[in-house]
């Protein structure tokens, strides 16, 4: 079952208290693909400029990622620069240079149009809708967005919500979109606009899956070393969608497991700079971490009814 992602392919420059990178491989579609490909082949649609290093694309190819949808355009690649605070909980965007990404018009290659699992990375909601017109009959569509689109293109975003299965956003985006500070009420507000489910990413507090009748919460893996939180959310999405695509199962039980696979891949992403934390991860590593999650949250009720 094809797994398609559309989103940014970037040259990231990131400063954390532990070091910095310059023009490193990054972008939402890249983190998604590097994570998802551990579980299931990923097809990428995006754009790069003619300054994009071939070696960066090779890293994705080495993971078996299908790059047939990556267009090269004359001009500069998308560049993003950010600095994290000492506790890594907040970051400041220092520079966003759109380059060829400014005129990105996603064209889905014919061989990707049958994809059953589709992730619409954080791009203009107009383009996200346009991608949905090009794919034939997806089984599950998940979608990310950001404050910029919530503020600038809310009507189109609301239109998009009517056509997707899962909105996957962080807590501040859910609050801003709904206008409600309470994330649980915010999730239900979003559910009222069309999606069957909402996944709210909460950084070091894990992630929450909400549907109209139930909720499921996965913690973040308790890491003693975090180097670079960039792309954790996209790696989470890659793990989540990669698990679903590899099983083809979208039952409630499978969605709960997908949340844990997402959290596992997100945790590998933050253990090193850029995509390096994901580059050598094996399926066995992921399974071992998923098992660790099981131990982390498992408990038995005291059935004797003692207090
Ligand atoms: P995250 O840490 O999940 O917010 O994702 C960070 C990634 O998103 C970086 O690799 C950036 O290159 C990419 N990114 C940052 N700003 C944008 C934007 N406006 N549109 C698309 N991708 C972006």
PDB file of C-alpha atoms and ligand atoms in Angstrom:
ATOM      1  CA  UNK A   1       0.000   0.000   0.000  1.00  0.00           C
ATOM      2  CA  UNK A   2       1.624   3.227  -1.166  1.00  0.00           C
ATOM      3  CA  UNK A   3       2.604   5.836   1.415  1.00  0.00           C
ATOM      4  CA  UNK A   4       2.893   9.341  -0.027  1.00  0.00           C
ATOM      5  CA  UNK A   5       4.183  12.521   1.612  1.00  0.00           C
ATOM      6  CA  UNK A   6       4.080  16.024   0.170  1.00  0.00           C
ATOM      7  CA  UNK A   7       6.005  18.764   1.936  1.00  0.00           C
ATOM      8  CA  UNK A   8       9.140  20.803   2.379  1.00  0.00           C
ATOM      9  CA  UNK A   9      12.626  19.588   1.497  1.00  0.00           C
ATOM     10  CA  UNK A  10      15.023  21.988   3.143  1.00  0.00           C
ATOM     11  CA  UNK A  11      18.506  23.081   4.029  1.00  0.00           C
ATOM     12  CA  UNK A  12      18.274  23.612   7.796  1.00  0.00           C
ATOM     13  CA  UNK A  13      20.646  25.613   9.971  1.00  0.00           C
ATOM     14  CA  UNK A  14      19.949  24.896  13.606  1.00  0.00           C
ATOM     15  CA  UNK A  15      21.565  26.200  16.802  1.00  0.00           C
ATOM     16  CA  UNK A  16      21.053  24.344  20.071  1.00  0.00           C
ATOM     17  CA  UNK A  17      22.976  24.588  23.364  1.00  0.00           C
ATOM     18  CA  UNK A  18      24.891  21.507  22.188  1.00  0.00           C
ATOM     19  CA  UNK A  19      26.095  22.656  18.798  1.00  0.00           C
ATOM     20  CA  UNK A  20      24.929  23.863  15.451  1.00  0.00           C
ATOM     21  CA  UNK A  21      24.429  22.792  11.846  1.00  0.00           C
ATOM     22  CA  UNK A  22      24.514  24.726   8.584  1.00  0.00           C
ATOM     23  CA  UNK A  23      22.592  23.786   5.440  1.00  0.00           C
ATOM     24  CA  UNK A  24      21.901  20.299   6.772  1.00  0.00           C
ATOM     25  CA  UNK A  25      19.324  18.012   5.198  1.00  0.00           C
ATOM     26  CA  UNK A  26      15.908  18.866   6.615  1.00  0.00           C
ATOM     27  CA  UNK A  27      12.307  19.707   5.827  1.00  0.00           C
ATOM     28  CA  UNK A  28       9.027  18.173   6.898  1.00  0.00           C
ATOM     29  CA  UNK A  29       8.830  15.665   4.020  1.00  0.00           C
ATOM     30  CA  UNK A  30      12.412  14.591   4.705  1.00  0.00           C
ATOM     31  CA  UNK A  31      11.929  13.877   8.427  1.00  0.00           C
ATOM     32  CA  UNK A  32       8.664  12.100   7.607  1.00  0.00           C
ATOM     33  CA  UNK A  33      10.320   9.954   4.941  1.00  0.00           C
ATOM     34  CA  UNK A  34      13.437   9.102   6.960  1.00  0.00           C
ATOM     35  CA  UNK A  35      11.228   7.892   9.813  1.00  0.00           C
ATOM     36  CA  UNK A  36       8.437   6.265   7.811  1.00  0.00           C
ATOM     37  CA  UNK A  37      10.827   4.372   5.543  1.00  0.00           C
ATOM     38  CA  UNK A  38      12.047   2.284   8.485  1.00  0.00           C
ATOM     39  CA  UNK A  39       8.583   0.711   8.466  1.00  0.00           C
ATOM     40  CA  UNK A  40       7.288   1.034   4.898  1.00  0.00           C
ATOM     41  CA  UNK A  41       8.473   2.405   1.515  1.00  0.00           C
ATOM     42  CA  UNK A  42       7.786   6.139   1.231  1.00  0.00           C
ATOM     43  CA  UNK A  43       7.087   8.217  -1.877  1.00  0.00           C
ATOM     44  CA  UNK A  44       8.074  11.898  -1.679  1.00  0.00           C
ATOM     45  CA  UNK A  45       6.752  14.887  -3.608  1.00  0.00           C
ATOM     46  CA  UNK A  46       8.609  18.169  -3.121  1.00  0.00           C
ATOM     47  CA  UNK A  47      10.905  20.684  -4.749  1.00  0.00           C
ATOM     48  CA  UNK A  48      14.617  21.495  -4.475  1.00  0.00           C
ATOM     49  CA  UNK A  49      16.742  24.214  -6.035  1.00  0.00           C
ATOM     50  CA  UNK A  50      19.794  23.588  -8.180  1.00  0.00           C
ATOM     51  CA  UNK A  51      22.016  24.214  -5.134  1.00  0.00           C
ATOM     52  CA  UNK A  52      20.662  21.174  -3.284  1.00  0.00           C
ATOM     53  CA  UNK A  53      23.517  18.735  -2.585  1.00  0.00           C
ATOM     54  CA  UNK A  54      23.132  15.412  -4.357  1.00  0.00           C
ATOM     55  CA  UNK A  55      24.577  13.711  -1.259  1.00  0.00           C
ATOM     56  CA  UNK A  56      21.520  14.868   0.749  1.00  0.00           C
ATOM     57  CA  UNK A  57      19.160  13.190  -1.695  1.00  0.00           C
ATOM     58  CA  UNK A  58      21.364  10.094  -1.574  1.00  0.00           C
ATOM     59  CA  UNK A  59      20.651   9.806   2.162  1.00  0.00           C
ATOM     60  CA  UNK A  60      16.967   9.453   1.359  1.00  0.00           C
ATOM     61  CA  UNK A  61      17.614   7.104  -1.545  1.00  0.00           C
ATOM     62  CA  UNK A  62      19.766   4.933   0.756  1.00  0.00           C
ATOM     63  CA  UNK A  63      16.674   4.527   2.939  1.00  0.00           C
ATOM     64  CA  UNK A  64      14.759   3.263  -0.121  1.00  0.00           C
ATOM     65  CA  UNK A  65      12.705   6.468  -0.382  1.00  0.00           C
ATOM     66  CA  UNK A  66      11.198   6.944  -3.857  1.00  0.00           C
ATOM     67  CA  UNK A  67      12.242  10.417  -5.048  1.00  0.00           C
ATOM     68  CA  UNK A  68      10.406  10.351  -8.400  1.00  0.00           C
ATOM     69  CA  UNK A  69       8.219  13.226  -7.158  1.00  0.00           C
ATOM     70  CA  UNK A  70      11.124  15.503  -6.181  1.00  0.00           C
ATOM     71  CA  UNK A  71      11.367  18.268  -8.789  1.00  0.00           C
ATOM     72  CA  UNK A  72      14.544  20.239  -9.359  1.00  0.00           C
ATOM     73  CA  UNK A  73      13.947  23.905 -10.192  1.00  0.00           C
ATOM     74  CA  UNK A  74      16.417  26.638 -11.105  1.00  0.00           C
ATOM     75  CA  UNK A  75      17.001  28.810  -8.026  1.00  0.00           C
ATOM     76  CA  UNK A  76      17.745  28.467  -4.330  1.00  0.00           C
ATOM     77  CA  UNK A  77      16.459  25.641  -2.169  1.00  0.00           C
ATOM     78  CA  UNK A  78      14.178  26.349   0.771  1.00  0.00           C
ATOM     79  CA  UNK A  79      16.305  27.389   3.774  1.00  0.00           C
ATOM     80  CA  UNK A  80      15.278  27.552   7.412  1.00  0.00           C
ATOM     81  CA  UNK A  81      17.312  28.736  10.371  1.00  0.00           C
ATOM     82  CA  UNK A  82      16.325  28.433  14.034  1.00  0.00           C
ATOM     83  CA  UNK A  83      17.734  28.642  17.554  1.00  0.00           C
ATOM     84  CA  UNK A  84      16.558  26.620  20.558  1.00  0.00           C
ATOM     85  CA  UNK A  85      16.418  27.767  24.158  1.00  0.00           C
ATOM     86  CA  UNK A  86      18.567  26.091  26.821  1.00  0.00           C
ATOM     87  CA  UNK A  87      15.819  23.613  27.831  1.00  0.00           C
ATOM     88  CA  UNK A  88      15.020  22.941  24.132  1.00  0.00           C
ATOM     89  CA  UNK A  89      11.342  23.694  24.804  1.00  0.00           C
ATOM     90  CA  UNK A  90      11.099  26.819  22.748  1.00  0.00           C
ATOM     91  CA  UNK A  91      12.702  27.925  19.533  1.00  0.00           C
ATOM     92  CA  UNK A  92      13.018  31.092  17.583  1.00  0.00           C
ATOM     93  CA  UNK A  93      12.923  31.041  13.799  1.00  0.00           C
ATOM     94  CA  UNK A  94      15.809  33.255  12.693  1.00  0.00           C
ATOM     95  CA  UNK A  95      15.270  33.042   8.957  1.00  0.00           C
ATOM     96  CA  UNK A  96      12.936  31.450   6.401  1.00  0.00           C
ATOM     97  CA  UNK A  97      14.056  31.754   2.773  1.00  0.00           C
ATOM     98  CA  UNK A  98      11.458  30.150   0.552  1.00  0.00           C
ATOM     99  CA  UNK A  99      13.475  30.083  -2.692  1.00  0.00           C
ATOM    100  CA  UNK A 100      11.934  27.614  -5.155  1.00  0.00           C
ATOM    101  CA  UNK A 101       9.435  26.523  -2.463  1.00  0.00           C
ATOM    102  CA  UNK A 102       7.576  29.828  -2.984  1.00  0.00           C
ATOM    103  CA  UNK A 103       6.238  28.628  -6.340  1.00  0.00           C
ATOM    104  CA  UNK A 104       5.859  24.968  -5.399  1.00  0.00           C
ATOM    105  CA  UNK A 105       3.035  23.343  -7.340  1.00  0.00           C
ATOM    106  CA  UNK A 106       2.873  19.704  -6.249  1.00  0.00           C
ATOM    107  CA  UNK A 107       2.632  17.360  -9.221  1.00  0.00           C
ATOM    108  CA  UNK A 108       1.940  13.796  -8.157  1.00  0.00           C
ATOM    109  CA  UNK A 109       3.608  11.324 -10.538  1.00  0.00           C
ATOM    110  CA  UNK A 110       1.171   8.853 -12.087  1.00  0.00           C
ATOM    111  CA  UNK A 111       2.723   5.939 -10.183  1.00  0.00           C
ATOM    112  CA  UNK A 112       2.093   7.672  -6.813  1.00  0.00           C
ATOM    113  CA  UNK A 113      -1.574   8.452  -7.455  1.00  0.00           C
ATOM    114  CA  UNK A 114      -2.783   5.099  -6.143  1.00  0.00           C
ATOM    115  CA  UNK A 115      -1.225   5.766  -2.729  1.00  0.00           C
ATOM    116  CA  UNK A 116      -3.508   4.488  -0.002  1.00  0.00           C
ATOM    117  CA  UNK A 117      -1.891   6.490   2.800  1.00  0.00           C
ATOM    118  CA  UNK A 118      -1.264  10.178   2.233  1.00  0.00           C
ATOM    119  CA  UNK A 119       0.424  12.736   4.489  1.00  0.00           C
ATOM    120  CA  UNK A 120      -0.013  16.386   3.590  1.00  0.00           C
ATOM    121  CA  UNK A 121       2.916  18.158   5.209  1.00  0.00           C
ATOM    122  CA  UNK A 122       2.721  21.750   6.326  1.00  0.00           C
ATOM    123  CA  UNK A 123       2.188  23.708   3.081  1.00  0.00           C
ATOM    124  CA  UNK A 124      -0.438  26.147   1.772  1.00  0.00           C
ATOM    125  CA  UNK A 125      -3.886  24.531   2.317  1.00  0.00           C
ATOM    126  CA  UNK A 126      -4.706  25.400  -1.287  1.00  0.00           C
ATOM    127  CA  UNK A 127      -1.864  23.112  -2.399  1.00  0.00           C
ATOM    128  CA  UNK A 128      -2.925  20.434   0.090  1.00  0.00           C
ATOM    129  CA  UNK A 129      -6.409  20.458  -1.496  1.00  0.00           C
ATOM    130  CA  UNK A 130      -4.792  20.321  -4.898  1.00  0.00           C
ATOM    131  CA  UNK A 131      -2.865  17.171  -3.912  1.00  0.00           C
ATOM    132  CA  UNK A 132      -6.115  15.528  -2.821  1.00  0.00           C
ATOM    133  CA  UNK A 133      -7.535  16.181  -6.295  1.00  0.00           C
ATOM    134  CA  UNK A 134      -4.620  14.262  -7.794  1.00  0.00           C
ATOM    135  CA  UNK A 135      -4.706  11.104  -5.656  1.00  0.00           C
ATOM    136  CA  UNK A 136      -7.244   8.462  -6.611  1.00  0.00           C
ATOM    137  CA  UNK A 137      -8.757   6.704  -3.621  1.00  0.00           C
ATOM    138  CA  UNK A 138      -6.706   7.037  -0.480  1.00  0.00           C
ATOM    139  CA  UNK A 139      -7.667   4.916   2.493  1.00  0.00           C
ATOM    140  CA  UNK A 140      -6.391   7.459   5.024  1.00  0.00           C
ATOM    141  CA  UNK A 141      -5.317  11.082   4.657  1.00  0.00           C
ATOM    142  CA  UNK A 142      -3.529  12.891   7.467  1.00  0.00           C
ATOM    143  CA  UNK A 143      -2.517  16.505   7.417  1.00  0.00           C
ATOM    144  CA  UNK A 144      -0.326  18.988   9.254  1.00  0.00           C
ATOM    145  CA  UNK A 145      -0.498  22.781   9.239  1.00  0.00           C
ATOM    146  CA  UNK A 146       1.018  25.755  11.073  1.00  0.00           C
ATOM    147  CA  UNK A 147       0.068  29.100  12.619  1.00  0.00           C
ATOM    148  CA  UNK A 148       0.945  30.946   9.414  1.00  0.00           C
ATOM    149  CA  UNK A 149      -1.860  29.178   7.496  1.00  0.00           C
ATOM    150  CA  UNK A 150      -4.265  29.261  10.449  1.00  0.00           C
ATOM    151  CA  UNK A 151      -3.907  33.051  10.461  1.00  0.00           C
ATOM    152  CA  UNK A 152      -3.622  33.636   6.725  1.00  0.00           C
ATOM    153  CA  UNK A 153      -5.832  31.020   5.034  1.00  0.00           C
ATOM    154  CA  UNK A 154      -8.302  29.845   7.643  1.00  0.00           C
ATOM    155  CA  UNK A 155     -11.224  29.447   5.215  1.00  0.00           C
ATOM    156  CA  UNK A 156      -9.250  27.136   2.936  1.00  0.00           C
ATOM    157  CA  UNK A 157      -7.954  25.240   5.943  1.00  0.00           C
ATOM    158  CA  UNK A 158     -11.513  24.693   7.166  1.00  0.00           C
ATOM    159  CA  UNK A 159     -12.440  23.501   3.677  1.00  0.00           C
ATOM    160  CA  UNK A 160      -9.505  21.072   3.778  1.00  0.00           C
ATOM    161  CA  UNK A 161     -10.640  19.673   7.158  1.00  0.00           C
ATOM    162  CA  UNK A 162     -13.798  18.389   5.438  1.00  0.00           C
ATOM    163  CA  UNK A 163     -11.665  16.178   3.176  1.00  0.00           C
ATOM    164  CA  UNK A 164      -9.141  14.589   5.538  1.00  0.00           C
ATOM    165  CA  UNK A 165      -9.250  11.792   8.097  1.00  0.00           C
ATOM    166  CA  UNK A 166      -6.712  13.025  10.644  1.00  0.00           C
ATOM    167  CA  UNK A 167      -5.473  16.485  11.529  1.00  0.00           C
ATOM    168  CA  UNK A 168      -2.065  16.186  13.184  1.00  0.00           C
ATOM    169  CA  UNK A 169      -0.985  19.419  14.850  1.00  0.00           C
ATOM    170  CA  UNK A 170       0.820  20.580  17.955  1.00  0.00           C
ATOM    171  CA  UNK A 171      -1.043  21.880  20.971  1.00  0.00           C
ATOM    172  CA  UNK A 172      -0.512  25.580  20.225  1.00  0.00           C
ATOM    173  CA  UNK A 173      -1.831  25.113  16.677  1.00  0.00           C
ATOM    174  CA  UNK A 174      -4.921  23.273  17.971  1.00  0.00           C
ATOM    175  CA  UNK A 175      -5.547  26.131  20.415  1.00  0.00           C
ATOM    176  CA  UNK A 176      -5.090  28.792  17.778  1.00  0.00           C
ATOM    177  CA  UNK A 177      -7.279  27.052  15.200  1.00  0.00           C
ATOM    178  CA  UNK A 178     -10.151  26.462  17.619  1.00  0.00           C
ATOM    179  CA  UNK A 179      -9.782  29.623  19.678  1.00  0.00           C
ATOM    180  CA  UNK A 180      -9.982  27.452  22.817  1.00  0.00           C
ATOM    181  CA  UNK A 181      -7.065  27.197  25.265  1.00  0.00           C
ATOM    182  CA  UNK A 182      -8.136  23.727  26.462  1.00  0.00           C
ATOM    183  CA  UNK A 183      -6.593  21.115  24.147  1.00  0.00           C
ATOM    184  CA  UNK A 184      -9.324  18.531  24.738  1.00  0.00           C
ATOM    185  CA  UNK A 185     -12.076  20.990  23.849  1.00  0.00           C
ATOM    186  CA  UNK A 186      -9.923  22.243  20.968  1.00  0.00           C
ATOM    187  CA  UNK A 187      -9.681  18.667  19.632  1.00  0.00           C
ATOM    188  CA  UNK A 188     -13.463  18.287  19.736  1.00  0.00           C
ATOM    189  CA  UNK A 189     -13.900  21.643  18.018  1.00  0.00           C
ATOM    190  CA  UNK A 190     -11.681  20.321  15.194  1.00  0.00           C
ATOM    191  CA  UNK A 191     -13.579  17.023  15.052  1.00  0.00           C
ATOM    192  CA  UNK A 192     -16.739  19.064  14.517  1.00  0.00           C
ATOM    193  CA  UNK A 193     -15.164  20.476  11.318  1.00  0.00           C
ATOM    194  CA  UNK A 194     -14.776  17.129   9.528  1.00  0.00           C
ATOM    195  CA  UNK A 195     -11.772  14.960  10.464  1.00  0.00           C
ATOM    196  CA  UNK A 196     -12.478  11.568  12.027  1.00  0.00           C
ATOM    197  CA  UNK A 197      -9.554  11.971  14.398  1.00  0.00           C
ATOM    198  CA  UNK A 198      -7.170  14.581  15.727  1.00  0.00           C
ATOM    199  CA  UNK A 199      -3.616  13.877  16.838  1.00  0.00           C
ATOM    200  CA  UNK A 200      -2.224  16.572  19.106  1.00  0.00           C
ATOM    201  CA  UNK A 201       1.559  16.545  19.449  1.00  0.00           C
ATOM    202  CA  UNK A 202       2.721  17.804  22.827  1.00  0.00           C
ATOM    203  CA  UNK A 203       6.506  17.699  22.553  1.00  0.00           C
ATOM    204  CA  UNK A 204       8.109  16.297  25.701  1.00  0.00           C
ATOM    205  CA  UNK A 205       4.608  15.489  26.989  1.00  0.00           C
ATOM    206  CA  UNK A 206       3.906  13.006  24.194  1.00  0.00           C
ATOM    207  CA  UNK A 207       0.886  12.910  21.923  1.00  0.00           C
ATOM    208  CA  UNK A 208      -2.854  12.540  22.158  1.00  0.00           C
ATOM    209  CA  UNK A 209      -5.234  10.798  19.744  1.00  0.00           C
ATOM    210  CA  UNK A 210      -8.807  12.022  20.003  1.00  0.00           C
ATOM    211  CA  UNK A 211     -11.881  10.730  18.181  1.00  0.00           C
ATOM    212  CA  UNK A 212     -15.503  11.588  18.957  1.00  0.00           C
ATOM    213  CA  UNK A 213     -15.815   8.924  21.667  1.00  0.00           C
ATOM    214  CA  UNK A 214     -12.347   7.972  22.924  1.00  0.00           C
ATOM    215  CA  UNK A 215      -8.864   9.261  23.665  1.00  0.00           C
ATOM    216  CA  UNK A 216      -5.446   7.658  23.709  1.00  0.00           C
ATOM    217  CA  UNK A 217      -2.293   9.187  25.106  1.00  0.00           C
ATOM    218  CA  UNK A 218       1.287   8.137  24.460  1.00  0.00           C
ATOM    219  CA  UNK A 219       4.099   9.704  26.496  1.00  0.00           C
ATOM    220  CA  UNK A 220       7.317  10.934  24.964  1.00  0.00           C
ATOM    221  CA  UNK A 221      10.110   8.402  25.447  1.00  0.00           C
ATOM    222  CA  UNK A 222      12.098   9.466  28.527  1.00  0.00           C
ATOM    223  CA  UNK A 223      15.450  10.235  26.927  1.00  0.00           C
ATOM    224  CA  UNK A 224      18.412  11.355  29.012  1.00  0.00           C
ATOM    225  CA  UNK A 225      20.047  13.048  26.017  1.00  0.00           C
ATOM    226  CA  UNK A 226      18.175  15.290  23.575  1.00  0.00           C
ATOM    227  CA  UNK A 227      20.275  17.139  21.016  1.00  0.00           C
ATOM    228  CA  UNK A 228      17.928  18.661  18.441  1.00  0.00           C
ATOM    229  CA  UNK A 229      14.114  18.617  18.586  1.00  0.00           C
ATOM    230  CA  UNK A 230      13.801  19.678  14.908  1.00  0.00           C
ATOM    231  CA  UNK A 231      11.548  17.411  12.907  1.00  0.00           C
ATOM    232  CA  UNK A 232      10.279  15.392  15.864  1.00  0.00           C
ATOM    233  CA  UNK A 233       6.683  16.044  14.827  1.00  0.00           C
ATOM    234  CA  UNK A 234       7.305  15.013  11.232  1.00  0.00           C
ATOM    235  CA  UNK A 235       9.222  11.906  12.330  1.00  0.00           C
ATOM    236  CA  UNK A 236       6.267  11.119  14.609  1.00  0.00           C
ATOM    237  CA  UNK A 237       3.954  11.420  11.593  1.00  0.00           C
ATOM    238  CA  UNK A 238       6.283   9.195   9.526  1.00  0.00           C
ATOM    239  CA  UNK A 239       6.288   6.498  12.196  1.00  0.00           C
ATOM    240  CA  UNK A 240       2.522   6.763  12.658  1.00  0.00           C
ATOM    241  CA  UNK A 241       1.687   6.585   8.937  1.00  0.00           C
ATOM    242  CA  UNK A 242       4.472   4.086   8.206  1.00  0.00           C
ATOM    243  CA  UNK A 243       3.033   1.676  10.741  1.00  0.00           C
ATOM    244  CA  UNK A 244      -0.502   2.023   9.329  1.00  0.00           C
ATOM    245  CA  UNK A 245       0.695   1.607   5.726  1.00  0.00           C
ATOM    246  CA  UNK A 246       2.782  -1.456   6.596  1.00  0.00           C
ATOM    247  CA  UNK A 247      -0.188  -3.209   8.214  1.00  0.00           C
ATOM    248  CA  UNK A 248      -2.971  -1.747   6.043  1.00  0.00           C
ATOM    249  CA  UNK A 249      -5.023  -1.856   9.249  1.00  0.00           C
ATOM    250  CA  UNK A 250      -6.789   1.306  10.425  1.00  0.00           C
ATOM    251  CA  UNK A 251      -8.734  -0.266  13.297  1.00  0.00           C
ATOM    252  CA  UNK A 252      -8.744   1.477  16.688  1.00  0.00           C
ATOM    253  CA  UNK A 253      -6.187  -0.986  18.055  1.00  0.00           C
ATOM    254  CA  UNK A 254      -3.887  -0.394  15.094  1.00  0.00           C
ATOM    255  CA  UNK A 255      -4.198   3.391  15.433  1.00  0.00           C
ATOM    256  CA  UNK A 256      -3.136   3.132  19.073  1.00  0.00           C
ATOM    257  CA  UNK A 257      -0.087   1.092  18.071  1.00  0.00           C
ATOM    258  CA  UNK A 258       0.646   3.640  15.340  1.00  0.00           C
ATOM    259  CA  UNK A 259       0.769   6.345  18.044  1.00  0.00           C
ATOM    260  CA  UNK A 260       3.474   4.393  19.845  1.00  0.00           C
ATOM    261  CA  UNK A 261       5.456   3.799  16.619  1.00  0.00           C
ATOM    262  CA  UNK A 262       5.171   7.531  15.994  1.00  0.00           C
ATOM    263  CA  UNK A 263       6.494   8.334  19.463  1.00  0.00           C
ATOM    264  CA  UNK A 264       9.335   5.835  19.001  1.00  0.00           C
ATOM    265  CA  UNK A 265      10.462   7.370  15.692  1.00  0.00           C
ATOM    266  CA  UNK A 266      10.088  10.891  17.128  1.00  0.00           C
ATOM    267  CA  UNK A 267      12.414   9.906  19.972  1.00  0.00           C
ATOM    268  CA  UNK A 268      15.122   8.653  17.587  1.00  0.00           C
ATOM    269  CA  UNK A 269      14.886  11.907  15.630  1.00  0.00           C
ATOM    270  CA  UNK A 270      15.760  14.113  18.621  1.00  0.00           C
ATOM    271  CA  UNK A 271      18.723  12.031  19.775  1.00  0.00           C
ATOM    272  CA  UNK A 272      21.049  13.611  17.204  1.00  0.00           C
ATOM    273  CA  UNK A 273      21.255  16.672  14.951  1.00  0.00           C
ATOM    274  CA  UNK A 274      19.044  16.859  11.864  1.00  0.00           C
ATOM    275  CA  UNK A 275      18.156  13.514  10.321  1.00  0.00           C
ATOM    276  CA  UNK A 276      21.246  11.772  11.740  1.00  0.00           C
ATOM    277  CA  UNK A 277      19.248  10.234  14.583  1.00  0.00           C
ATOM    278  CA  UNK A 278      17.064   8.466  12.010  1.00  0.00           C
ATOM    279  CA  UNK A 279      19.708   7.521   9.457  1.00  0.00           C
ATOM    280  CA  UNK A 280      20.788   4.190  10.947  1.00  0.00           C
ATOM    281  CA  UNK A 281      17.689   3.162  12.860  1.00  0.00           C
ATOM    282  CA  UNK A 282      16.606  -0.410  12.114  1.00  0.00           C
ATOM    283  CA  UNK A 283      13.236  -2.062  12.427  1.00  0.00           C
ATOM    284  CA  UNK A 284      14.662  -4.050  15.355  1.00  0.00           C
ATOM    285  CA  UNK A 285      15.626  -0.768  17.109  1.00  0.00           C
ATOM    286  CA  UNK A 286      12.106   0.559  16.616  1.00  0.00           C
ATOM    287  CA  UNK A 287      10.500  -2.628  17.902  1.00  0.00           C
ATOM    288  CA  UNK A 288      12.747  -2.592  20.968  1.00  0.00           C
ATOM    289  CA  UNK A 289      11.704   0.975  21.732  1.00  0.00           C
ATOM    290  CA  UNK A 290       8.024   0.163  21.186  1.00  0.00           C
ATOM    291  CA  UNK A 291       8.425  -2.653  23.714  1.00  0.00           C
ATOM    292  CA  UNK A 292      10.035  -0.192  26.134  1.00  0.00           C
ATOM    293  CA  UNK A 293       6.953   2.027  25.755  1.00  0.00           C
ATOM    294  CA  UNK A 294       4.778  -0.947  26.647  1.00  0.00           C
ATOM    295  CA  UNK A 295       6.743  -1.465  29.862  1.00  0.00           C
ATOM    296  CA  UNK A 296       6.703   2.254  30.576  1.00  0.00           C
ATOM    297  CA  UNK A 297       2.925   2.596  30.685  1.00  0.00           C
ATOM    298  CA  UNK A 298       1.739  -0.897  31.591  1.00  0.00           C
ATOM    299  CA  UNK A 299       0.161  -1.483  34.986  1.00  0.00           C
ATOM    300  CA  UNK A 300      -2.292  -3.969  36.476  1.00  0.00           C
ATOM    301  CA  UNK A 301      -5.355  -2.914  38.417  1.00  0.00           C
ATOM    302  CA  UNK A 302      -5.476  -4.073  41.976  1.00  0.00           C
ATOM    303  CA  UNK A 303      -8.423  -6.366  41.390  1.00  0.00           C
ATOM    304  CA  UNK A 304      -8.879  -7.074  45.095  1.00  0.00           C
ATOM    305  CA  UNK A 305     -10.607  -3.710  45.281  1.00  0.00           C
ATOM    306  CA  UNK A 306      -8.279  -2.341  47.920  1.00  0.00           C
ATOM    307  CA  UNK A 307      -7.819   1.412  47.832  1.00  0.00           C
TER     308      UNK A 307
HETATM  309  P1  LIG B   1       9.159  20.756  13.136  1.00  0.00           P
HETATM  310  O1  LIG B   1      10.327  20.700  14.090  1.00  0.00           O
HETATM  311  O2  LIG B   1       8.288  19.546  13.207  1.00  0.00           O
HETATM  312  O3  LIG B   1       8.406  22.045  13.238  1.00  0.00           O
HETATM  313  O4  LIG B   1       9.757  20.711  11.668  1.00  0.00           O
HETATM  314  C1  LIG B   1      10.871  21.446  11.323  1.00  0.00           C
HETATM  315  C2  LIG B   1      11.106  21.301   9.837  1.00  0.00           C
HETATM  316  O5  LIG B   1      10.109  22.038   9.135  1.00  0.00           O
HETATM  317  C3  LIG B   1      12.463  21.850   9.434  1.00  0.00           C
HETATM  318  O6  LIG B   1      13.223  20.806   8.836  1.00  0.00           O
HETATM  319  C4  LIG B   1      12.138  22.975   8.453  1.00  0.00           C
HETATM  320  O7  LIG B   1      12.942  22.913   7.293  1.00  0.00           O
HETATM  321  C5  LIG B   1      10.690  22.785   8.092  1.00  0.00           C
HETATM  322  N1  LIG B   1       9.979  24.064   8.003  1.00  0.00           N
HETATM  323  C6  LIG B   1      10.177  25.179   8.767  1.00  0.00           C
HETATM  324  N2  LIG B   1       9.361  26.176   8.383  1.00  0.00           N
HETATM  325  C7  LIG B   1       8.599  25.706   7.365  1.00  0.00           C
HETATM  326  C8  LIG B   1       7.569  26.265   6.529  1.00  0.00           C
HETATM  327  N3  LIG B   1       7.137  27.531   6.667  1.00  0.00           N
HETATM  328  N4  LIG B   1       7.018  25.461   5.595  1.00  0.00           N
HETATM  329  C9  LIG B   1       7.434  24.191   5.457  1.00  0.00           C
HETATM  330  N5  LIG B   1       8.407  23.613   6.181  1.00  0.00           N
HETATM  331  C10 LIG B   1       8.992  24.350   7.137  1.00  0.00           C
END
